[in-house]
Amino acid sequence: MARGRYLSLDEARKRGQLDQFCKEHSSKGDMELWNRLFVAMSHGGPPDSIRKARASKTSSQARDADCTETRTRRGTSEDVSR
């Protein structure tokens, strides 16, 4: 592989030169944001605090028992007559 001005991630991985890649491609980022993203990705979703906040905003069966605005997708109800 011909190496250009900078080492590509693929080249660095194959050559075992990830330290060199990091030096050439340094950047600044939000570590707190990264940690939250990493936790969400590794645990399959948002942290419990976010999950609980979202759950409080969703509908409950008791509150929405009289709701008639829900539409059923065409062709999915059991009493479809053809």
PDB file of C-alpha atoms in Angstrom:
ATOM      1  CA  MET A   1       0.000   0.000   0.000  1.00  0.00           C
ATOM      2  CA  ALA A   2       1.280   3.386  -0.898  1.00  0.00           C
ATOM      3  CA  ARG A   3       1.230   5.755   2.020  1.00  0.00           C
ATOM      4  CA  GLY A   4       0.228   9.297   1.237  1.00  0.00           C
ATOM      5  CA  ARG A   5       0.620  12.303   3.445  1.00  0.00           C
ATOM      6  CA  TYR A   6      -1.354  10.782   6.303  1.00  0.00           C
ATOM      7  CA  LEU A   7      -1.803   7.234   7.500  1.00  0.00           C
ATOM      8  CA  SER A   8      -5.321   5.920   6.883  1.00  0.00           C
ATOM      9  CA  LEU A   9      -7.201   4.070   9.597  1.00  0.00           C
ATOM     10  CA  ASP A  10      -7.235   0.900   7.503  1.00  0.00           C
ATOM     11  CA  GLU A  11      -3.473   1.068   6.932  1.00  0.00           C
ATOM     12  CA  ALA A  12      -2.804   1.825  10.592  1.00  0.00           C
ATOM     13  CA  ARG A  13      -4.956  -1.107  11.698  1.00  0.00           C
ATOM     14  CA  LYS A  14      -3.297  -3.543   9.287  1.00  0.00           C
ATOM     15  CA  ARG A  15       0.228  -2.334  10.132  1.00  0.00           C
ATOM     16  CA  GLY A  16      -0.348  -2.114  13.878  1.00  0.00           C
ATOM     17  CA  GLN A  17       0.352   1.639  13.867  1.00  0.00           C
ATOM     18  CA  LEU A  18      -2.771   2.965  15.599  1.00  0.00           C
ATOM     19  CA  ASP A  19      -0.630   5.189  17.867  1.00  0.00           C
ATOM     20  CA  GLN A  20       0.818   6.879  14.788  1.00  0.00           C
ATOM     21  CA  PHE A  21      -2.676   7.301  13.330  1.00  0.00           C
ATOM     22  CA  CYS A  22      -3.865   8.952  16.562  1.00  0.00           C
ATOM     23  CA  LYS A  23      -0.939  11.377  16.497  1.00  0.00           C
ATOM     24  CA  GLU A  24      -1.649  12.355  12.890  1.00  0.00           C
ATOM     25  CA  HIS A  25      -5.411  12.699  13.410  1.00  0.00           C
ATOM     26  CA  SER A  26      -5.655  14.305  16.808  1.00  0.00           C
ATOM     27  CA  SER A  27      -8.787  16.242  17.674  1.00  0.00           C
ATOM     28  CA  LYS A  28     -10.615  17.672  20.649  1.00  0.00           C
ATOM     29  CA  GLY A  29     -13.995  16.389  21.654  1.00  0.00           C
ATOM     30  CA  ASP A  30     -16.587  16.324  24.387  1.00  0.00           C
ATOM     31  CA  MET A  31     -15.562  13.445  26.653  1.00  0.00           C
ATOM     32  CA  GLU A  32     -18.872  13.485  28.585  1.00  0.00           C
ATOM     33  CA  LEU A  33     -20.846  13.236  25.342  1.00  0.00           C
ATOM     34  CA  TRP A  34     -18.603  10.417  24.141  1.00  0.00           C
ATOM     35  CA  ASN A  35     -19.043   8.513  27.403  1.00  0.00           C
ATOM     36  CA  ARG A  36     -22.839   8.808  27.249  1.00  0.00           C
ATOM     37  CA  LEU A  37     -22.830   7.611  23.638  1.00  0.00           C
ATOM     38  CA  PHE A  38     -20.520   4.716  24.465  1.00  0.00           C
ATOM     39  CA  VAL A  39     -22.659   3.614  27.425  1.00  0.00           C
ATOM     40  CA  ALA A  40     -25.815   3.812  25.308  1.00  0.00           C
ATOM     41  CA  MET A  41     -24.255   1.749  22.522  1.00  0.00           C
ATOM     42  CA  SER A  42     -22.769  -0.861  24.823  1.00  0.00           C
ATOM     43  CA  HIS A  43     -25.871  -1.298  26.987  1.00  0.00           C
ATOM     44  CA  GLY A  44     -28.421  -1.238  24.195  1.00  0.00           C
ATOM     45  CA  GLY A  45     -30.074   2.079  24.871  1.00  0.00           C
ATOM     46  CA  PRO A  46     -30.115   5.258  26.889  1.00  0.00           C
ATOM     47  CA  PRO A  47     -29.323   5.330  30.608  1.00  0.00           C
ATOM     48  CA  ASP A  48     -32.140   4.628  33.085  1.00  0.00           C
ATOM     49  CA  SER A  49     -32.634   8.330  33.876  1.00  0.00           C
ATOM     50  CA  ILE A  50     -33.442   9.089  30.227  1.00  0.00           C
ATOM     51  CA  ARG A  51     -35.527   5.926  29.862  1.00  0.00           C
ATOM     52  CA  LYS A  52     -37.659   6.894  32.913  1.00  0.00           C
ATOM     53  CA  ALA A  53     -38.145  10.438  31.621  1.00  0.00           C
ATOM     54  CA  ARG A  54     -39.337   9.121  28.266  1.00  0.00           C
ATOM     55  CA  ALA A  55     -41.674   6.633  29.926  1.00  0.00           C
ATOM     56  CA  SER A  56     -43.406   9.403  31.862  1.00  0.00           C
ATOM     57  CA  LYS A  57     -44.183  11.196  28.581  1.00  0.00           C
ATOM     58  CA  THR A  58     -45.756   8.193  26.867  1.00  0.00           C
ATOM     59  CA  SER A  59     -49.428   7.299  26.927  1.00  0.00           C
ATOM     60  CA  SER A  60     -50.919   5.106  29.596  1.00  0.00           C
ATOM     61  CA  GLN A  61     -53.814   2.725  28.971  1.00  0.00           C
ATOM     62  CA  ALA A  62     -55.949   4.277  31.713  1.00  0.00           C
ATOM     63  CA  ARG A  63     -55.451   7.833  30.478  1.00  0.00           C
ATOM     64  CA  ASP A  64     -56.062   6.977  26.831  1.00  0.00           C
ATOM     65  CA  ALA A  65     -58.898   4.462  27.285  1.00  0.00           C
ATOM     66  CA  ASP A  66     -61.415   6.786  25.636  1.00  0.00           C
ATOM     67  CA  CYS A  67     -59.138   7.777  22.766  1.00  0.00           C
ATOM     68  CA  THR A  68     -60.793   7.300  19.378  1.00  0.00           C
ATOM     69  CA  GLU A  69     -58.095   8.977  17.303  1.00  0.00           C
ATOM     70  CA  THR A  70     -55.976   5.862  16.879  1.00  0.00           C
ATOM     71  CA  ARG A  71     -55.992   4.625  13.311  1.00  0.00           C
ATOM     72  CA  THR A  72     -55.416   1.009  12.381  1.00  0.00           C
ATOM     73  CA  ARG A  73     -53.308   0.305   9.326  1.00  0.00           C
ATOM     74  CA  ARG A  74     -55.328  -0.766   6.337  1.00  0.00           C
ATOM     75  CA  GLY A  75     -55.640  -4.537   6.008  1.00  0.00           C
ATOM     76  CA  THR A  76     -54.462  -5.362   9.527  1.00  0.00           C
ATOM     77  CA  SER A  77     -57.700  -5.585  11.489  1.00  0.00           C
ATOM     78  CA  GLU A  78     -59.247  -9.016  12.071  1.00  0.00           C
ATOM     79  CA  ASP A  79     -62.649  -8.212  10.597  1.00  0.00           C
ATOM     80  CA  VAL A  80     -61.452  -7.150   7.167  1.00  0.00           C
ATOM     81  CA  SER A  81     -64.094  -8.001   4.600  1.00  0.00           C
ATOM     82  CA  ARG A  82     -63.051  -8.532   1.033  1.00  0.00           C
TER      83      ARG A  82
END
